[in-house]
PDB file of C-alpha atoms in Angstrom:
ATOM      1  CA  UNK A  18     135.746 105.047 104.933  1.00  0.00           C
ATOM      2  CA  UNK A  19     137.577 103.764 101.792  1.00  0.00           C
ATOM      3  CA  UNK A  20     140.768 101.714 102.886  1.00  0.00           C
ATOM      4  CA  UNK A  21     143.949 103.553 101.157  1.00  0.00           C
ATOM      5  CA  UNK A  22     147.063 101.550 100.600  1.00  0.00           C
ATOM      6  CA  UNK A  23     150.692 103.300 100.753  1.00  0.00           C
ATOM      7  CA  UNK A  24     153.917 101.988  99.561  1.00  0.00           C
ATOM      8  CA  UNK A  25     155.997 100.342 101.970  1.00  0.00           C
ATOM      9  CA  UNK A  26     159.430  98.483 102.525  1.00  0.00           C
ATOM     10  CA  UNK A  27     158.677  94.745 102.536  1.00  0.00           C
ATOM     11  CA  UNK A  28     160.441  92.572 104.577  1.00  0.00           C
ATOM     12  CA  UNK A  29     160.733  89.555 102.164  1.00  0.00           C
ATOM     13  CA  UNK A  30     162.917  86.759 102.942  1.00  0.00           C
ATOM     14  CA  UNK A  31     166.167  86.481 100.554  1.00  0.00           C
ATOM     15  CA  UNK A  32     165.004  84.578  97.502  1.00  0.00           C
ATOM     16  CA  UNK A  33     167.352  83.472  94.528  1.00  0.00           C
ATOM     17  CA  UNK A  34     166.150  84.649  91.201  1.00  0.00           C
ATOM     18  CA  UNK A  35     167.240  83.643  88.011  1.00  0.00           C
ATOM     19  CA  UNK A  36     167.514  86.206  85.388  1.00  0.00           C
ATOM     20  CA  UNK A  37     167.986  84.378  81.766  1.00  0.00           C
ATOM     21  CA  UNK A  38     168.262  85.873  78.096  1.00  0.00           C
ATOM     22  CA  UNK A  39     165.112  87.096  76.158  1.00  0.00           C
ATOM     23  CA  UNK A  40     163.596  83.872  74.575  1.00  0.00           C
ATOM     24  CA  UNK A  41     161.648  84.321  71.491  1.00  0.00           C
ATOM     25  CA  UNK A  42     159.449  81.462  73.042  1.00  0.00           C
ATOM     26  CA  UNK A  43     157.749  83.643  75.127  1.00  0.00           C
ATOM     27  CA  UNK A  44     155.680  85.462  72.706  1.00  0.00           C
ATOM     28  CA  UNK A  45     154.085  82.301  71.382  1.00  0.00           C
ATOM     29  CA  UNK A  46     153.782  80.783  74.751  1.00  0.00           C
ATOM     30  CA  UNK A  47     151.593  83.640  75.612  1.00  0.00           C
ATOM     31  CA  UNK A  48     149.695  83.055  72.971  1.00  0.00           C
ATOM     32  CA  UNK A  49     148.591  80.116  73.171  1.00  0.00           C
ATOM     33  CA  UNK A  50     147.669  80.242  76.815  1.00  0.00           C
ATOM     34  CA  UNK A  51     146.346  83.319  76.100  1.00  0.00           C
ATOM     35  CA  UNK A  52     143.913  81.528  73.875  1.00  0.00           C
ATOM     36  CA  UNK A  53     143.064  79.284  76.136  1.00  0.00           C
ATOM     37  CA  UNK A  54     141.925  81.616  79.168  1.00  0.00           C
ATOM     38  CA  UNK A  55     139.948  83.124  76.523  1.00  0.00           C
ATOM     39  CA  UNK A  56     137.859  79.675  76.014  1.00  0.00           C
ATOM     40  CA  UNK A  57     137.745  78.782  79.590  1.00  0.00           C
ATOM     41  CA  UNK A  58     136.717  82.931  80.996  1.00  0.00           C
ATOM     42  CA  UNK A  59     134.472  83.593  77.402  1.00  0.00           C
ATOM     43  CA  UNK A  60     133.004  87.429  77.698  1.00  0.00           C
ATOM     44  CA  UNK A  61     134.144  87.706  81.166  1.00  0.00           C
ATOM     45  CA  UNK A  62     137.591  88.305  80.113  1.00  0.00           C
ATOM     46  CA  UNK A  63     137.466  92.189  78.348  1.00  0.00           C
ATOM     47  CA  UNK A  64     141.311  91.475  77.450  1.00  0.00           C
ATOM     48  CA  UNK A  65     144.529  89.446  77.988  1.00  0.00           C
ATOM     49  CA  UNK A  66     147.744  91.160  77.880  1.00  0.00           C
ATOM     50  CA  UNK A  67     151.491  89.740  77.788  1.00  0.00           C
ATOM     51  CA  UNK A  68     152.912  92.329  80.252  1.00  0.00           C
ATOM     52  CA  UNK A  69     156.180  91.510  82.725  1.00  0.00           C
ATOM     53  CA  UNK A  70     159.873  91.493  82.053  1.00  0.00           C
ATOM     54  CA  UNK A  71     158.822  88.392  79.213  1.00  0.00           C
ATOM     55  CA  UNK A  72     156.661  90.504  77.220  1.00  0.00           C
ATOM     56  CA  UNK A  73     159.819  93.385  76.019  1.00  0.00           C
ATOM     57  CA  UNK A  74     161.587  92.043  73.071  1.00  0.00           C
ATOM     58  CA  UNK A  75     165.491  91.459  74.186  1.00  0.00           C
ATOM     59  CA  UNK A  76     165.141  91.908  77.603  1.00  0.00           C
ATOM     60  CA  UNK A  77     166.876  89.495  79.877  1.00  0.00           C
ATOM     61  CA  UNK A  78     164.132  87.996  82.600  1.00  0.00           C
ATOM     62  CA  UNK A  79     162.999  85.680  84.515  1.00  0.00           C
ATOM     63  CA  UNK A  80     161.976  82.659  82.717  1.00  0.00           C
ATOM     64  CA  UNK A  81     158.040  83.145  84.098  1.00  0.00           C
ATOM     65  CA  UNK A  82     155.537  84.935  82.131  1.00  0.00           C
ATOM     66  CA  UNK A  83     153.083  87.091  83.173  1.00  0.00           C
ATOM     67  CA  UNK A  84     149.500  87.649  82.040  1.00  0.00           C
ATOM     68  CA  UNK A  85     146.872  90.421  82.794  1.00  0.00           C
ATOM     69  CA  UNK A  86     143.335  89.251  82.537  1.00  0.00           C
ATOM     70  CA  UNK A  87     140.933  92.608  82.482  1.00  0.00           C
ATOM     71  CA  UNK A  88     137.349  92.411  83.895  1.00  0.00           C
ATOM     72  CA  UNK A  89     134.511  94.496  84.746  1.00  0.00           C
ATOM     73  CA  UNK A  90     133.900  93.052  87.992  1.00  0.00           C
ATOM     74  CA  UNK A  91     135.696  90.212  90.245  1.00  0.00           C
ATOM     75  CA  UNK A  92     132.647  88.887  91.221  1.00  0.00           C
ATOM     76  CA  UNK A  93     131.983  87.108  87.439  1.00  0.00           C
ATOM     77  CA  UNK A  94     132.917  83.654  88.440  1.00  0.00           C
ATOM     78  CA  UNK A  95     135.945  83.193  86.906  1.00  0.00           C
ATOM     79  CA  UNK A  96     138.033  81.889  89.482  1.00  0.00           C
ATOM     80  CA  UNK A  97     136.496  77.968  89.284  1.00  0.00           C
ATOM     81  CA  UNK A  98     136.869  78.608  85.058  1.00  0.00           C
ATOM     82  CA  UNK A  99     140.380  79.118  86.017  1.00  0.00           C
ATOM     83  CA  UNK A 100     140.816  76.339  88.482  1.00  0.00           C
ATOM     84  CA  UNK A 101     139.508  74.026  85.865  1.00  0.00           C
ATOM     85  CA  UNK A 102     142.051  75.152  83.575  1.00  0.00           C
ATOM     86  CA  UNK A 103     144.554  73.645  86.247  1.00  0.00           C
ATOM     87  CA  UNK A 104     145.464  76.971  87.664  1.00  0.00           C
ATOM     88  CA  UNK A 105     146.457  77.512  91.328  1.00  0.00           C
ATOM     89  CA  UNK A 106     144.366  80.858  92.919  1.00  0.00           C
ATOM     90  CA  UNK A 107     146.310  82.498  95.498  1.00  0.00           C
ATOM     91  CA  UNK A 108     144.261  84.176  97.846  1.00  0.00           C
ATOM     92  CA  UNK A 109     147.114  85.468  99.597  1.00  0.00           C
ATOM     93  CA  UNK A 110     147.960  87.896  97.367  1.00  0.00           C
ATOM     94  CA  UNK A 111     144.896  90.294  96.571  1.00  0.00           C
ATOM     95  CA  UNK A 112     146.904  93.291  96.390  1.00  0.00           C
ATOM     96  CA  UNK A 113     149.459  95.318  94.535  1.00  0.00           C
ATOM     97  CA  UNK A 114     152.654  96.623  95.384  1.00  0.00           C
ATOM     98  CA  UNK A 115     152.003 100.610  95.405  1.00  0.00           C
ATOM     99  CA  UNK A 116     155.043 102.613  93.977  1.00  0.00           C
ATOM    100  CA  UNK A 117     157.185 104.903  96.683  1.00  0.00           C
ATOM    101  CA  UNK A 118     155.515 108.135  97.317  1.00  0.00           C
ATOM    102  CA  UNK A 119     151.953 106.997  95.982  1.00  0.00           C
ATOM    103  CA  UNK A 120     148.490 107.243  98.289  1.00  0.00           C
ATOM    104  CA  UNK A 121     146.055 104.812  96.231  1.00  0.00           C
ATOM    105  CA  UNK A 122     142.447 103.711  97.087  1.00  0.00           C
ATOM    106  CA  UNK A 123     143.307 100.062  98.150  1.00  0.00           C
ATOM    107  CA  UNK A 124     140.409  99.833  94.894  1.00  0.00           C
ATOM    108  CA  UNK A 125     142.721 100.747  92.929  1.00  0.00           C
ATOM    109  CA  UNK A 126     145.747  97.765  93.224  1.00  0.00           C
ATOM    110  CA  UNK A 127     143.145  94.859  94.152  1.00  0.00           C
ATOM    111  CA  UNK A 128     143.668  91.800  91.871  1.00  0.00           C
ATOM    112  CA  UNK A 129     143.089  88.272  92.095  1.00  0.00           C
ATOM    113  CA  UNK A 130     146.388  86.271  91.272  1.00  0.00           C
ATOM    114  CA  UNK A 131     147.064  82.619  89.741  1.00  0.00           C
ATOM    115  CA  UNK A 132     149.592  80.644  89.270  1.00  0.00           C
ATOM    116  CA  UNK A 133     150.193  78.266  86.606  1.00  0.00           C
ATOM    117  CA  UNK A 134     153.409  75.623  87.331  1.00  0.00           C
ATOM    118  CA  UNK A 135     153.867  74.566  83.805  1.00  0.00           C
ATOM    119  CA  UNK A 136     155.012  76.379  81.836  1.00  0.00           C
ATOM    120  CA  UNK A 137     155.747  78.740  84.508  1.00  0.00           C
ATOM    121  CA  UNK A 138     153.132  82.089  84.549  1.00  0.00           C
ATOM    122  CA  UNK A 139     151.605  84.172  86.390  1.00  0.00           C
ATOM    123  CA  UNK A 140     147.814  85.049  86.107  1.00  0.00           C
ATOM    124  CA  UNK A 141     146.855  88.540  87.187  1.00  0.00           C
ATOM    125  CA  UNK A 142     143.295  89.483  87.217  1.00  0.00           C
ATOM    126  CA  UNK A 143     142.374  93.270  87.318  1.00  0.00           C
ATOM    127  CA  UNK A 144     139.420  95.898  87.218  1.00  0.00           C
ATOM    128  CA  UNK A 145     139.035  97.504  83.713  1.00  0.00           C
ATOM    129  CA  UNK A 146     140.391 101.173  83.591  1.00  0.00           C
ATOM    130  CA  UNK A 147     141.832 100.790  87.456  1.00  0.00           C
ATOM    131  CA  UNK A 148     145.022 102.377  88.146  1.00  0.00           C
ATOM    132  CA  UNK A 149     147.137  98.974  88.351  1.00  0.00           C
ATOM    133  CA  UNK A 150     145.574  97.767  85.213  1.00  0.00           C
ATOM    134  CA  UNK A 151     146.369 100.760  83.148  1.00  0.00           C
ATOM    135  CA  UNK A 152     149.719 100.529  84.972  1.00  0.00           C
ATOM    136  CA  UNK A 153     150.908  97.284  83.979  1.00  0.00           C
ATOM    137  CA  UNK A 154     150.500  97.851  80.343  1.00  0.00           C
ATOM    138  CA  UNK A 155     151.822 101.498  80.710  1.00  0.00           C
ATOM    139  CA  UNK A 156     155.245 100.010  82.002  1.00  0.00           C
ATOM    140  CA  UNK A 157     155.517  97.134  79.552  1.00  0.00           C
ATOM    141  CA  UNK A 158     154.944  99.616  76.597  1.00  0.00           C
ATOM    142  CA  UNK A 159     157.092 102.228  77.869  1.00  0.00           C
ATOM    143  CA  UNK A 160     159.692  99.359  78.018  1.00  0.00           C
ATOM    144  CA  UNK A 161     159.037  98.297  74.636  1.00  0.00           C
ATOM    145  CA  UNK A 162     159.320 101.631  72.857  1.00  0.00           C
ATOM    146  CA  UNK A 163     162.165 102.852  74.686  1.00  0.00           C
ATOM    147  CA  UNK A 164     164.945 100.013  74.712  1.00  0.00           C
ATOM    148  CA  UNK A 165     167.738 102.117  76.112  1.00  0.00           C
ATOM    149  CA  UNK A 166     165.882 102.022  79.393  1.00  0.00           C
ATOM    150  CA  UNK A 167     165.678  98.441  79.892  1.00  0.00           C
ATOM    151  CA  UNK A 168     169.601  98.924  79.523  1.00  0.00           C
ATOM    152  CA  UNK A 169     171.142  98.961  83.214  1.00  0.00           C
TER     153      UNK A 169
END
């Protein structure tokens, strides 16, 4: 029997975050780092994305950028190219959040998640064509093509 994951209220402790103004930075710190997962993962990496809050021109955030990695498979190795690069693997979080409402395959929002502490980003692997691959990438181009909705 397939393990399904449902959304669910959190209880996280009280955290300060830091929202600061879009910083044209961000683009080119992507790519660079993008550039180098690409060396250290080779073939095993099918595509790196700049998704997150970071990756929508003008939108306020916070100042850590995220990066999708896409695979075919999570057992390729990668996590020791990563660790090489310097990266932190968190095997705490293998999962993600599942929007209100939705009944997913727990398949479907598995990951494997890195940290890098300088500068500040967050790695997130995911399964070619899975729904929280696709997702990320959905939400980050919605975002970018309609500016009036990152507009509270």
């Amino acid at each position: 029997m397939t393990q399904k994951i449902m959304s669910q209220k959190k209880n996280k402790s009280k955290r300060h975050v830091k929202i600061v103004d879009y910083k044209e930075t961000w683009a080119t710190e992507f790519k660079v780092f993008a550039s180098r997962l690409k060396n250290a993962m080779g073939e095993d990496a099918v595509a790196i994305h700049h998704i997150g809050s970071t990756s929508v021109p003008n939108l306020a955030a916070k100042d850590i950028i995220d990066i999708q990695i896409t695979v075919q498979d999570f057992e390729l190795g990668f996590t020791s190219d990563l660790e090489a690069m310097g990266l932190v693997f968190r095997e705490d979080i293998i999962w993600d959040d599942v929007p209100h409402g939705m009944d997913l395959d727990s398949s479907q929002v598995e990951k494997r998640y890195f940290q890098n502490k300088q500068p500040r980003m967050n790695i997130h692997v995911r399964i070619e064509n899975y729904w929280n691959q696709r997702y990320a990438l959905l939400f980050r181009d919605y975002l970018r093509t309609h500016p009036l909705a990152t507009h509270a």
